[in-house]
Short mmCIF file of C-alpha atoms in Angstrom, two decimals:
data_model
loop_
_atom_site.label_atom_id
_atom_site.label_comp_id
_atom_site.label_asym_id
_atom_site.label_seq_id
_atom_site.Cartn_x
_atom_site.Cartn_y
_atom_site.Cartn_z
CA UNK A 1 131.87 78.51 66.07
CA UNK A 2 134.73 79.32 68.78
CA UNK A 3 138.11 78.82 67.69
CA UNK A 4 140.50 76.39 68.85
CA UNK A 5 144.63 75.90 68.58
CA UNK A 6 146.40 72.91 68.29
CA UNK A 7 150.16 71.49 68.57
CA UNK A 8 151.56 70.32 64.90
CA UNK A 9 155.01 70.68 65.96
CA UNK A 10 157.64 70.24 68.86
CA UNK A 11 161.84 70.13 68.24
CA UNK A 12 163.51 69.46 72.42
CA UNK A 13 167.43 69.16 72.11
CA UNK A 14 168.86 66.60 74.29
CA UNK A 15 169.31 68.18 77.94
CA UNK A 16 173.56 67.69 79.76
CA UNK A 17 174.65 69.57 82.68
CA UNK A 18 175.19 73.48 82.39
CA UNK A 19 179.03 73.22 83.43
CA UNK A 20 179.13 70.35 80.28
CA UNK A 21 176.77 72.87 77.64
CA UNK A 22 179.56 73.59 74.53
CA UNK A 23 176.22 74.30 72.56
CA UNK A 24 175.78 78.04 71.87
CA UNK A 25 172.35 79.84 73.28
CA UNK A 26 171.81 80.02 69.28
CA UNK A 27 172.63 76.48 68.05
CA UNK A 28 170.51 75.98 70.84
CA UNK A 29 167.83 77.53 69.77
CA UNK A 30 168.39 76.81 66.45
CA UNK A 31 168.63 72.75 66.55
CA UNK A 32 165.20 73.02 68.51
CA UNK A 33 163.07 75.53 65.75
CA UNK A 34 164.60 73.48 62.89
CA UNK A 35 162.68 70.48 65.08
CA UNK A 36 159.80 71.32 65.57
CA UNK A 37 159.61 73.12 62.07
CA UNK A 38 160.52 70.11 60.52
CA UNK A 39 157.56 67.99 62.97
CA UNK A 40 155.51 69.91 61.64
CA UNK A 41 156.15 70.37 57.87
CA UNK A 42 156.47 74.03 58.04
CA UNK A 43 158.97 76.21 57.19
CA UNK A 44 160.20 79.88 59.49
CA UNK A 45 158.51 81.53 56.45
CA UNK A 46 155.06 79.74 57.58
CA UNK A 47 155.39 81.69 61.55
CA UNK A 48 152.92 84.37 61.43
CA UNK A 49 154.30 85.44 65.06
CA UNK A 50 156.60 83.97 68.03
CA UNK A 51 156.84 83.74 71.91
CA UNK A 52 159.89 84.17 73.51
CA UNK A 53 159.54 83.08 77.07
CA UNK A 54 162.75 84.04 79.81
CA UNK A 55 163.72 84.88 82.88
CA UNK A 56 165.27 88.43 83.96
CA UNK A 57 168.41 88.29 85.49
CA UNK A 58 170.12 85.14 83.95
CA UNK A 59 171.52 85.67 81.67
CA UNK A 60 173.01 89.66 82.79
CA UNK A 61 170.46 90.89 80.60
CA UNK A 62 167.12 92.36 80.56
CA UNK A 63 167.53 91.13 77.12
CA UNK A 64 166.99 87.41 76.88
CA UNK A 65 164.44 87.08 73.98
CA UNK A 66 168.27 88.51 72.21
CA UNK A 67 168.71 84.98 71.14
CA UNK A 68 165.36 85.14 69.55
CA UNK A 69 165.78 87.83 67.78
CA UNK A 70 166.09 87.77 64.25
CA UNK A 71 162.67 85.04 64.23
CA UNK A 72 161.17 88.65 64.79
CA UNK A 73 163.60 90.99 63.02
CA UNK A 74 164.60 89.53 59.51
CA UNK A 75 160.65 87.58 58.93
CA UNK A 76 159.28 90.85 59.68
CA UNK A 77 157.11 89.34 62.88
CA UNK A 78 155.94 89.83 66.13
CA UNK A 79 158.52 88.89 69.00
CA UNK A 80 156.15 88.72 71.67
CA UNK A 81 158.62 88.04 75.19
CA UNK A 82 156.81 86.93 78.72
CA UNK A 83 158.64 86.11 81.89
CA UNK A 84 156.06 84.81 84.41
CA UNK A 85 159.59 82.75 86.21
CA UNK A 86 159.50 79.11 86.30
CA UNK A 87 156.20 79.85 84.79
CA UNK A 88 156.85 82.03 81.95
CA UNK A 89 156.53 78.29 79.44
CA UNK A 90 153.17 77.73 80.38
CA UNK A 91 152.78 81.58 80.27
CA UNK A 92 154.18 82.20 77.36
CA UNK A 93 151.97 78.69 75.46
CA UNK A 94 148.91 80.20 76.51
CA UNK A 95 148.84 84.38 74.86
CA UNK A 96 150.09 81.41 72.16
CA UNK A 97 146.57 80.05 72.21
CA UNK A 98 144.71 83.16 72.90
CA UNK A 99 146.41 84.23 70.25
CA UNK A 100 145.47 81.77 67.40
CA UNK A 101 142.20 81.38 69.23
CA UNK A 102 140.99 84.97 69.00
CA UNK A 103 141.88 84.23 65.13
CA UNK A 104 144.69 86.66 65.25
CA UNK A 105 147.34 84.32 63.69
CA UNK A 106 147.28 81.04 62.36
CA UNK A 107 150.65 79.49 63.50
CA UNK A 108 152.89 80.81 66.46
CA UNK A 109 155.81 79.20 67.82
CA UNK A 110 156.54 78.46 71.52
CA UNK A 111 161.02 78.78 72.30
CA UNK A 112 161.86 77.74 75.68
CA UNK A 113 165.06 79.23 76.21
CA UNK A 114 168.11 77.66 78.39
CA UNK A 115 167.61 80.23 81.44
CA UNK A 116 170.83 78.64 83.45
CA UNK A 117 173.55 77.66 80.80
CA UNK A 118 174.79 80.79 81.04
CA UNK A 119 175.06 82.67 85.17
CA UNK A 120 177.91 80.23 87.14
CA UNK A 121 176.16 80.30 89.92
CA UNK A 122 172.68 79.83 89.42
CA UNK A 123 171.60 80.12 93.40
CA UNK A 124 172.69 83.40 93.69
CA UNK A 125 169.85 85.05 90.85
CA UNK A 126 167.41 82.35 92.63
CA UNK A 127 167.67 84.16 95.24
CA UNK A 128 167.12 87.83 94.19
CA UNK A 129 163.24 85.80 92.88
CA UNK A 130 162.52 86.77 97.23
CA UNK A 131 161.76 90.21 98.67
CA UNK A 132 165.10 92.32 98.52
CA UNK A 133 164.80 93.96 102.55
CA UNK A 134 162.42 91.24 104.48
CA UNK A 135 163.22 87.60 103.30
CA UNK A 136 166.04 88.40 100.94
CA UNK A 137 168.92 88.68 104.27
CA UNK A 138 167.79 85.99 105.82
CA UNK A 139 169.29 83.14 103.43
CA UNK A 140 166.76 81.70 101.31
CA UNK A 141 166.63 80.32 98.12
CA UNK A 142 164.36 78.32 95.32
CA UNK A 143 165.45 75.29 97.91
CA UNK A 144 163.45 76.52 100.73
CA UNK A 145 160.53 77.86 99.55
CA UNK A 146 159.89 74.45 98.89
CA UNK A 147 160.88 73.27 101.77
CA UNK A 148 158.36 75.29 103.72
CA UNK A 149 155.39 73.37 101.57
CA UNK A 150 156.95 70.12 102.12
CA UNK A 151 157.89 70.36 106.07
CA UNK A 152 153.71 71.13 106.87
CA UNK A 153 152.78 68.61 104.74
CA UNK A 154 155.00 66.58 106.70
CA UNK A 155 153.99 67.31 109.56
CA UNK A 156 149.98 67.81 109.02
CA UNK A 157 149.70 64.17 107.32
CA UNK A 158 152.40 62.36 109.21
CA UNK A 159 154.42 61.46 105.67
CA UNK A 160 157.76 59.07 106.61
CA UNK A 161 160.63 60.70 104.59
CA UNK A 162 160.58 57.87 102.86
CA UNK A 163 157.85 59.39 100.82
CA UNK A 164 160.16 61.85 99.17
CA UNK A 165 162.89 59.42 98.30
CA UNK A 166 160.06 57.14 95.79
CA UNK A 167 158.71 59.78 94.58
CA UNK A 168 161.74 61.26 92.78
CA UNK A 169 162.95 57.50 92.59
CA UNK A 170 159.86 57.47 90.28
CA UNK A 171 160.84 60.47 88.29
CA UNK A 172 164.90 58.62 87.87
CA UNK A 173 163.65 55.42 86.80
CA UNK A 174 161.71 57.77 84.31
CA UNK A 175 164.31 59.67 82.90
CA UNK A 176 166.67 56.78 82.68
CA UNK A 177 163.59 55.44 79.65
CA UNK A 178 164.33 59.18 77.94
CA UNK A 179 166.54 59.29 75.54
CA UNK A 180 166.56 63.80 75.86
CA UNK A 181 166.70 63.81 79.77
CA UNK A 182 169.55 64.86 82.39
CA UNK A 183 169.47 62.47 84.99
CA UNK A 184 169.75 59.00 83.73
CA UNK A 185 170.50 57.38 86.01
CA UNK A 186 166.98 56.02 88.19
CA UNK A 187 169.23 56.16 92.15
CA UNK A 188 167.20 54.18 94.18
CA UNK A 189 164.81 55.53 96.82
CA UNK A 190 167.41 54.76 99.14
CA UNK A 191 170.37 55.94 97.39
CA UNK A 192 168.77 59.08 97.72
CA UNK A 193 167.78 58.23 100.95
CA UNK A 194 171.64 58.42 101.58
CA UNK A 195 172.35 62.36 99.70
CA UNK A 196 173.04 64.42 101.56
CA UNK A 197 169.71 66.69 103.22
CA UNK A 198 170.33 70.55 101.76
CA UNK A 199 167.64 71.34 103.11
CA UNK A 200 165.16 69.82 105.35
CA UNK A 201 163.23 68.13 104.13
CA UNK A 202 164.51 67.71 101.06
CA UNK A 203 167.60 65.81 99.95
CA UNK A 204 170.13 66.50 97.21
CA UNK A 205 168.93 64.33 94.85
CA UNK A 206 164.92 65.29 95.50
CA UNK A 207 166.82 68.08 93.71
CA UNK A 208 167.01 69.36 90.36
CA UNK A 209 170.09 70.20 88.71
CA UNK A 210 170.75 72.90 86.01
CA UNK A 211 170.03 71.54 82.86
CA UNK A 212 170.90 72.95 79.65
CA UNK A 213 169.12 72.83 76.04
CA UNK A 214 165.52 74.00 74.52
CA UNK A 215 162.64 73.19 73.53
CA UNK A 216 160.61 74.43 70.65
CA UNK A 217 156.77 73.83 69.19
CA UNK A 218 154.52 75.15 66.89
CA UNK A 219 150.68 75.87 67.49
CA UNK A 220 148.64 76.42 65.08
CA UNK A 221 144.83 77.56 64.14
CA UNK A 222 141.92 74.52 63.67
CA UNK A 223 142.02 75.12 59.70
CA UNK A 224 145.56 74.94 59.33
CA UNK A 225 146.59 71.82 61.76
CA UNK A 226 144.30 70.35 59.76
CA UNK A 227 145.59 70.52 56.73
CA UNK A 228 149.65 70.08 58.24
CA UNK A 229 149.02 67.24 61.27
CA UNK A 230 148.07 64.13 61.48
CA UNK A 231 147.70 64.00 64.79
CA UNK A 232 147.04 67.65 65.70
CA UNK A 233 146.46 67.63 70.01
CA UNK A 234 143.70 70.58 70.55
CA UNK A 235 144.40 72.71 73.79
CA UNK A 236 140.55 71.94 75.62
CA UNK A 237 140.98 74.07 78.44
CA UNK A 238 144.59 76.40 79.56
CA UNK A 239 144.58 79.14 82.70
CA UNK A 240 146.81 80.65 84.44
CA UNK A 241 146.95 81.82 88.65
CA UNK A 242 148.94 84.50 90.79
CA UNK A 243 149.28 84.95 94.51
CA UNK A 244 151.27 86.94 96.27
CA UNK A 245 154.39 87.23 96.50
CA UNK A 246 156.18 87.85 99.84
CA UNK A 247 156.61 84.13 101.64
CA UNK A 248 155.51 85.03 104.39
CA UNK A 249 151.63 85.95 103.17
CA UNK A 250 151.40 82.27 102.59
CA UNK A 251 149.83 79.56 104.34
CA UNK A 252 152.37 76.01 102.80
CA UNK A 253 149.00 74.35 103.24
CA UNK A 254 149.54 72.52 99.82
CA UNK A 255 149.57 74.73 96.89
CA UNK A 256 145.96 76.54 97.71
CA UNK A 257 146.29 78.15 94.33
CA UNK A 258 146.77 75.39 92.25
CA UNK A 259 143.59 73.97 93.68
CA UNK A 260 141.56 76.88 92.51
CA UNK A 261 143.73 77.15 88.71
CA UNK A 262 142.19 73.45 88.90
CA UNK A 263 138.88 73.56 89.26
CA UNK A 264 138.57 76.32 86.69
CA UNK A 265 139.88 74.46 84.17
CA UNK A 266 138.59 71.22 85.38
CA UNK A 267 135.31 72.68 84.57
CA UNK A 268 136.91 74.17 81.66
CA UNK A 269 137.23 71.09 80.16
CA UNK A 270 133.84 68.86 80.80
CA UNK A 271 136.34 66.76 83.12
CA UNK A 272 134.43 65.72 86.43
CA UNK A 273 137.44 62.97 87.77
CA UNK A 274 140.30 63.97 87.40
CA UNK A 275 141.87 60.49 88.48
CA UNK A 276 140.11 59.01 85.66
CA UNK A 277 138.99 60.96 83.02
CA UNK A 278 143.18 61.82 82.53
CA UNK A 279 145.72 59.65 80.94
CA UNK A 280 148.86 61.30 80.97
CA UNK A 281 150.15 64.36 83.43
CA UNK A 282 153.39 65.95 83.40
CA UNK A 283 153.58 67.89 87.00
CA UNK A 284 156.14 70.25 87.73
CA UNK A 285 158.75 69.65 90.27
CA UNK A 286 161.52 70.87 91.07
CA UNK A 287 161.60 69.47 94.08
CA UNK A 288 160.07 65.52 93.43
CA UNK A 289 158.13 66.12 96.92
CA UNK A 290 156.49 68.58 94.99
CA UNK A 291 154.28 65.77 92.89
CA UNK A 292 152.68 64.28 95.81
CA UNK A 293 150.97 68.39 97.00
CA UNK A 294 150.22 69.11 92.70
CA UNK A 295 148.50 65.37 93.26
CA UNK A 296 145.88 66.76 95.58
CA UNK A 297 145.64 70.57 94.56
CA UNK A 298 145.04 69.21 90.23
CA UNK A 299 142.31 67.01 91.65
CA UNK A 300 143.94 63.12 91.56
CA UNK A 301 142.81 62.39 95.20
CA UNK A 302 141.78 64.11 97.85
CA UNK A 303 143.87 66.41 100.53
CA UNK A 304 146.72 63.69 101.92
CA UNK A 305 146.56 60.52 100.44
CA UNK A 306 148.46 61.49 97.38
CA UNK A 307 151.41 59.09 99.27
CA UNK A 308 148.47 55.84 98.60
CA UNK A 309 148.24 57.10 94.63
CA UNK A 310 151.92 57.13 94.37
CA UNK A 311 152.40 53.76 97.10
CA UNK A 312 149.96 51.93 94.74
CA UNK A 313 151.77 52.82 91.72
CA UNK A 314 148.86 54.60 89.82
CA UNK A 315 151.33 57.23 88.47
CA UNK A 316 154.01 55.17 87.72
CA UNK A 317 154.96 52.98 84.67
CA UNK A 318 152.04 50.93 83.64
CA UNK A 319 149.29 52.91 86.51
CA UNK A 320 146.00 54.31 85.39
CA UNK A 321 147.62 58.02 85.55
CA UNK A 322 151.67 58.15 85.33
CA UNK A 323 152.67 60.65 86.12
CA UNK A 324 155.91 62.36 84.45
CA UNK A 325 157.05 60.13 82.66
CA UNK A 326 159.80 62.49 80.71
CA UNK A 327 161.68 62.23 84.53
CA UNK A 328 159.84 65.10 85.32
CA UNK A 329 162.00 68.92 86.14
CA UNK A 330 163.90 67.09 89.17
CA UNK A 331 165.62 65.12 86.58
CA UNK A 332 165.44 67.68 83.32
CA UNK A 333 165.53 71.37 84.63
CA UNK A 334 166.84 73.64 81.97
CA UNK A 335 165.56 76.66 83.46
CA UNK A 336 162.36 77.77 81.06
CA UNK A 337 162.50 75.19 78.22
CA UNK A 338 161.20 73.77 81.73
CA UNK A 339 157.37 74.86 81.96
CA UNK A 340 157.58 74.03 78.15
CA UNK A 341 158.42 71.37 78.07
CA UNK A 342 155.64 69.73 80.28
CA UNK A 343 153.19 70.53 77.37
CA UNK A 344 155.87 69.16 74.82
CA UNK A 345 155.69 65.52 77.36
CA UNK A 346 152.46 65.54 77.26
CA UNK A 347 152.04 66.32 73.32
CA UNK A 348 154.62 63.91 72.26
CA UNK A 349 153.11 61.58 74.49
CA UNK A 350 149.35 62.27 72.37
CA UNK A 351 150.95 62.34 69.69
CA UNK A 352 152.27 58.36 70.16
CA UNK A 353 156.06 60.07 69.73
CA UNK A 354 157.62 59.29 73.03
CA UNK A 355 160.20 57.49 72.18
CA UNK A 356 161.49 54.86 74.98
CA UNK A 357 158.73 56.63 77.89
CA UNK A 358 155.06 56.01 75.45
CA UNK A 359 152.54 55.84 78.03
CA UNK A 360 149.40 52.65 76.06
CA UNK A 361 147.40 55.20 73.78
CA UNK A 362 146.53 58.05 75.57
CA UNK A 363 143.89 60.62 74.80
CA UNK A 364 144.32 63.34 77.27
CA UNK A 365 146.86 64.60 78.89
CA UNK A 366 147.44 67.92 81.09
CA UNK A 367 150.20 70.11 81.69
CA UNK A 368 151.74 72.15 84.23
CA UNK A 369 153.81 74.79 85.59
CA UNK A 370 155.04 76.82 88.80
CA UNK A 371 157.15 79.38 89.68
CA UNK A 372 157.64 83.39 90.07
CA UNK A 373 159.06 83.95 93.97
CA UNK A 374 158.13 80.36 96.03
CA UNK A 375 155.07 80.10 93.31
CA UNK A 376 153.55 83.22 92.77
CA UNK A 377 152.51 81.80 89.62
CA UNK A 378 150.68 78.53 87.99
CA UNK A 379 149.72 77.24 84.85
CA UNK A 380 148.13 74.37 83.49
CA UNK A 381 146.18 73.22 79.97
CA UNK A 382 144.33 70.37 79.56
CA UNK A 383 145.47 68.68 76.58
CA UNK A 384 143.67 66.62 74.25
CA UNK A 385 143.75 64.59 70.67
CA UNK B 1 199.49 73.81 71.64
CA UNK B 2 195.80 72.08 70.57
CA UNK B 3 192.83 74.40 69.03
CA UNK B 4 189.54 73.43 70.95
CA UNK B 5 186.58 73.04 69.41
CA UNK B 6 184.67 74.79 72.23
CA UNK B 7 185.60 78.30 74.45
CA UNK B 8 183.87 79.83 76.36
CA UNK B 9 184.23 83.34 77.99
CA UNK B 10 183.23 84.80 80.84
CA UNK B 11 182.01 88.06 82.30
CA UNK B 12 180.10 90.20 85.34
CA UNK B 13 177.98 92.80 86.41
CA UNK B 14 178.28 95.26 89.68
CA UNK B 15 174.29 96.43 90.47
CA UNK B 16 173.53 99.17 93.67
CA UNK B 17 170.68 100.00 94.39
CA UNK B 18 168.55 102.00 96.84
CA UNK B 19 164.95 101.74 97.13
CA UNK B 20 162.28 103.55 98.92
CA UNK B 21 160.11 101.52 101.80
CA UNK B 22 157.27 104.24 102.28
CA UNK B 23 155.61 105.29 104.36
CA UNK B 24 153.89 101.99 105.91
CA UNK B 25 157.47 100.01 106.33
CA UNK B 26 159.37 103.25 107.59
CA UNK B 27 156.65 103.44 110.72
CA UNK B 28 157.50 99.54 111.14
CA UNK B 29 161.32 99.51 110.65
CA UNK B 30 161.97 102.53 112.39
CA UNK B 31 159.61 100.27 115.82
CA UNK B 32 162.02 97.87 115.72
CA UNK B 33 164.01 100.46 117.24
CA UNK B 34 162.14 100.41 120.47
CA UNK B 35 161.80 96.41 120.91
CA UNK B 36 158.51 97.27 118.82
CA UNK B 37 156.44 94.45 116.41
CA UNK B 38 154.03 96.94 114.92
CA UNK B 39 151.25 95.48 112.65
CA UNK B 40 148.67 97.56 111.00
CA UNK B 41 144.77 96.27 110.05
CA UNK B 42 142.51 96.22 107.82
CA UNK B 43 139.56 98.54 108.25
CA UNK B 44 137.65 95.55 105.67
CA UNK B 45 138.28 92.34 106.71
CA UNK B 46 139.95 93.48 109.51
CA UNK B 47 143.29 91.89 108.77
CA UNK B 48 146.09 92.25 110.78
CA UNK B 49 149.37 92.93 108.88
CA UNK B 50 152.45 91.87 110.23
CA UNK B 51 155.25 92.83 108.71
CA UNK B 52 152.90 95.95 108.04
CA UNK B 53 151.65 96.59 103.96
CA UNK B 54 150.09 99.94 103.05
CA UNK B 55 146.93 98.66 102.00
CA UNK B 56 145.08 95.83 101.89
CA UNK B 57 146.05 93.00 99.08
CA UNK B 58 142.26 91.24 99.36
CA UNK B 59 139.88 93.79 100.19
CA UNK B 60 142.37 97.00 97.16
CA UNK B 61 141.68 99.64 100.95
CA UNK B 62 144.37 102.14 102.57
CA UNK B 63 145.92 100.43 106.10
CA UNK B 64 145.80 102.97 108.49
CA UNK B 65 145.09 101.56 111.97
CA UNK B 66 147.89 100.53 113.83
CA UNK B 67 148.19 97.73 116.88
CA UNK B 68 151.43 97.23 118.74
CA UNK B 69 151.77 93.31 119.03
CA UNK B 70 153.36 91.15 121.85
CA UNK B 71 156.13 90.36 119.79
CA UNK B 72 155.50 86.55 120.68
CA UNK B 73 154.39 84.75 117.37
CA UNK B 74 153.46 80.86 116.62
CA UNK B 75 155.54 78.83 113.58
CA UNK B 76 153.47 77.36 111.26
CA UNK B 77 156.33 75.72 108.76
CA UNK B 78 160.69 75.92 108.91
CA UNK B 79 163.71 74.41 107.22
CA UNK B 80 166.72 73.83 108.53
CA UNK B 81 169.80 74.29 106.12
CA UNK B 82 172.67 71.93 105.75
CA UNK B 83 174.26 73.18 102.68
CA UNK B 84 176.27 76.28 102.46
CA UNK B 85 175.14 78.65 99.87
CA UNK B 86 177.15 82.06 98.91
CA UNK B 87 176.40 84.69 100.82
CA UNK B 88 174.50 82.84 102.83
CA UNK B 89 174.37 82.30 106.71
CA UNK B 90 177.30 79.18 107.71
CA UNK B 91 174.98 76.31 108.32
CA UNK B 92 173.44 74.87 109.65
CA UNK B 93 170.78 77.02 110.22
CA UNK B 94 166.81 76.89 111.00
CA UNK B 95 164.50 79.76 109.10
CA UNK B 96 160.45 79.80 109.98
CA UNK B 97 157.88 81.07 108.54
CA UNK B 98 156.85 82.98 111.63
CA UNK B 99 152.98 84.34 112.36
CA UNK B 100 152.96 87.17 115.36
CA UNK B 101 149.97 87.36 117.23
CA UNK B 102 146.63 86.64 115.48
CA UNK B 103 148.18 88.12 112.31
CA UNK B 104 146.70 87.06 109.04
CA UNK B 105 149.95 86.40 107.05
CA UNK B 106 154.04 85.65 108.43
CA UNK B 107 156.33 86.30 108.51
CA UNK B 108 160.54 84.74 107.69
CA UNK B 109 162.33 84.79 110.14
CA UNK B 110 165.02 83.32 111.89
CA UNK B 111 164.78 80.35 114.63
CA UNK B 112 167.47 79.78 116.92
CA UNK B 113 168.06 79.26 120.48
CA UNK B 114 168.09 75.47 120.37
CA UNK B 115 170.83 72.95 120.46
CA UNK B 116 172.81 73.21 117.42
CA UNK B 117 175.50 69.42 118.84
CA UNK B 118 173.13 66.94 116.22
CA UNK B 119 171.80 69.55 113.15
CA UNK B 120 170.23 66.20 112.33
CA UNK B 121 168.28 66.28 115.07
CA UNK B 122 167.06 69.52 114.73
CA UNK B 123 164.25 69.82 112.94
CA UNK B 124 162.68 67.22 115.30
CA UNK B 125 162.89 69.88 117.97
CA UNK B 126 160.45 72.40 115.76
CA UNK B 127 157.44 71.85 116.34
CA UNK B 128 153.97 73.30 113.36
CA UNK B 129 153.01 75.85 116.18
CA UNK B 130 155.37 76.60 117.97
CA UNK B 131 154.97 79.40 120.41
CA UNK B 132 158.23 81.56 119.40
CA UNK B 133 159.68 85.16 120.65
CA UNK B 134 162.42 86.90 119.47
CA UNK B 135 165.66 87.91 121.00
CA UNK B 136 166.74 91.57 120.13
CA UNK B 137 170.44 93.29 119.12
CA UNK B 138 172.13 95.16 121.72
CA UNK B 139 172.35 98.24 118.96
CA UNK B 140 169.20 98.58 116.57
CA UNK B 141 169.01 100.09 113.25
CA UNK B 142 165.47 100.19 112.38
CA UNK B 143 165.84 96.79 110.39
CA UNK B 144 164.11 93.50 110.68
CA UNK B 145 168.01 91.94 111.23
CA UNK B 146 167.44 94.18 115.42
CA UNK B 147 165.39 90.60 115.56
CA UNK B 148 168.66 87.68 116.18
CA UNK B 149 166.80 85.13 115.74
CA UNK B 150 162.86 83.82 117.42
CA UNK B 151 163.45 81.67 120.06
CA UNK B 152 160.70 78.84 121.31
CA UNK B 153 159.29 80.23 124.47
CA UNK B 154 160.67 79.00 127.85
#
């Protein structure tokens, strides 16, 4: 029989601004892992392997996993360090799932670190993601790379700027209901449109903040999941995809790699109509507008029709397929925690534990992560009860 | 004096790097000195790569055949930066994704030669598919920055 992996525990700290953070990295790791173990009814000694996810550079070390070394050394268990840029959380989860599905381990911990909270000027490190000779001199960082996609989409589909603000406002309203989110003031579309333009067409309140906080998840084999958990969340299908490194080598016509990945993952999950069959989704949106391109790439609607889905309230509270009820990455971006959180949030929704932001009885969820230079990596997971 | 409950400590690192460019990038960079934008072609899929590449990522074939483009290109996408970022140019500046000739790939470079008096209006002045040409520096050293920027073709 094919082996299955399930999520049986989720632990999260509250998120705040990096500048206001007083908790050390070790304290954040301890709080998140302790919370995850408690929710899974386990102790530290029960973990067979731990997966640490972060990105080099932000902590002035090539060993960012040092925060969690104790979980590998004292327990005499493997510590697996996974780094695929912003999508490292999704990639780390995929490794944990594979290890369990292969029958190698029964209990695996995945930890998403607060990547951004020690570097004084994040943008300086983010800018090192682009190729140093051909692209870096032109002054492009993460927001510019995002802007190339959104400029092209606006022009191709004659999208008004208001649509970016509307999708941002939907996320901000959702974050106001999420006690763990960083930005919880819930600005309106008009207030978002009045915020300064950073890199056209992206305005300040359509950009993620740099947040601090941590998340941990416990994955278990089928046997252990059924013993330990009343509502295990099964990983029905999960995969990832890789693109070339250079920004200039991309077409900027939608998220083409995510579209290919989604077709593979939906097929593996037996999903024919994503909009009909999926109940809740967390899509990676460090810039609010990404969410619209992602509706199309994952198959919620046809190309050019994302705006209609948004305007009809399909992806809002009470809609057929609520998206980013956590407030999304645009309201809380704690580096690699953000890509683990997409999965943690969907798991909490399916478990019925999404305090303040719970969707009514979902049974199938979708979690996405995005990272590397200019969307070089995507991961996508279908999670079910 | 009050004893703080929480402290933070600052530290920094300064790291220097030197990157070997290899034969293809070197040839491409050297041609810029002569105001030439070269491309190289995949023997299998016939895609033209600008900037040049050592091999075709799709066919995994070595790129040995060179073509000289006329230097003009089209804008595939762009962004106008209004915010000052450390170690980046003074805003506003425009970065374009520019397809040179019929290349299968694009270059990242500045789009200039525009009226900057009304920064809010810059995006409307740039069209997707707009034709652009390079404006060269007087003193060229073999670097993408030998091109000052790309300007709209009159």
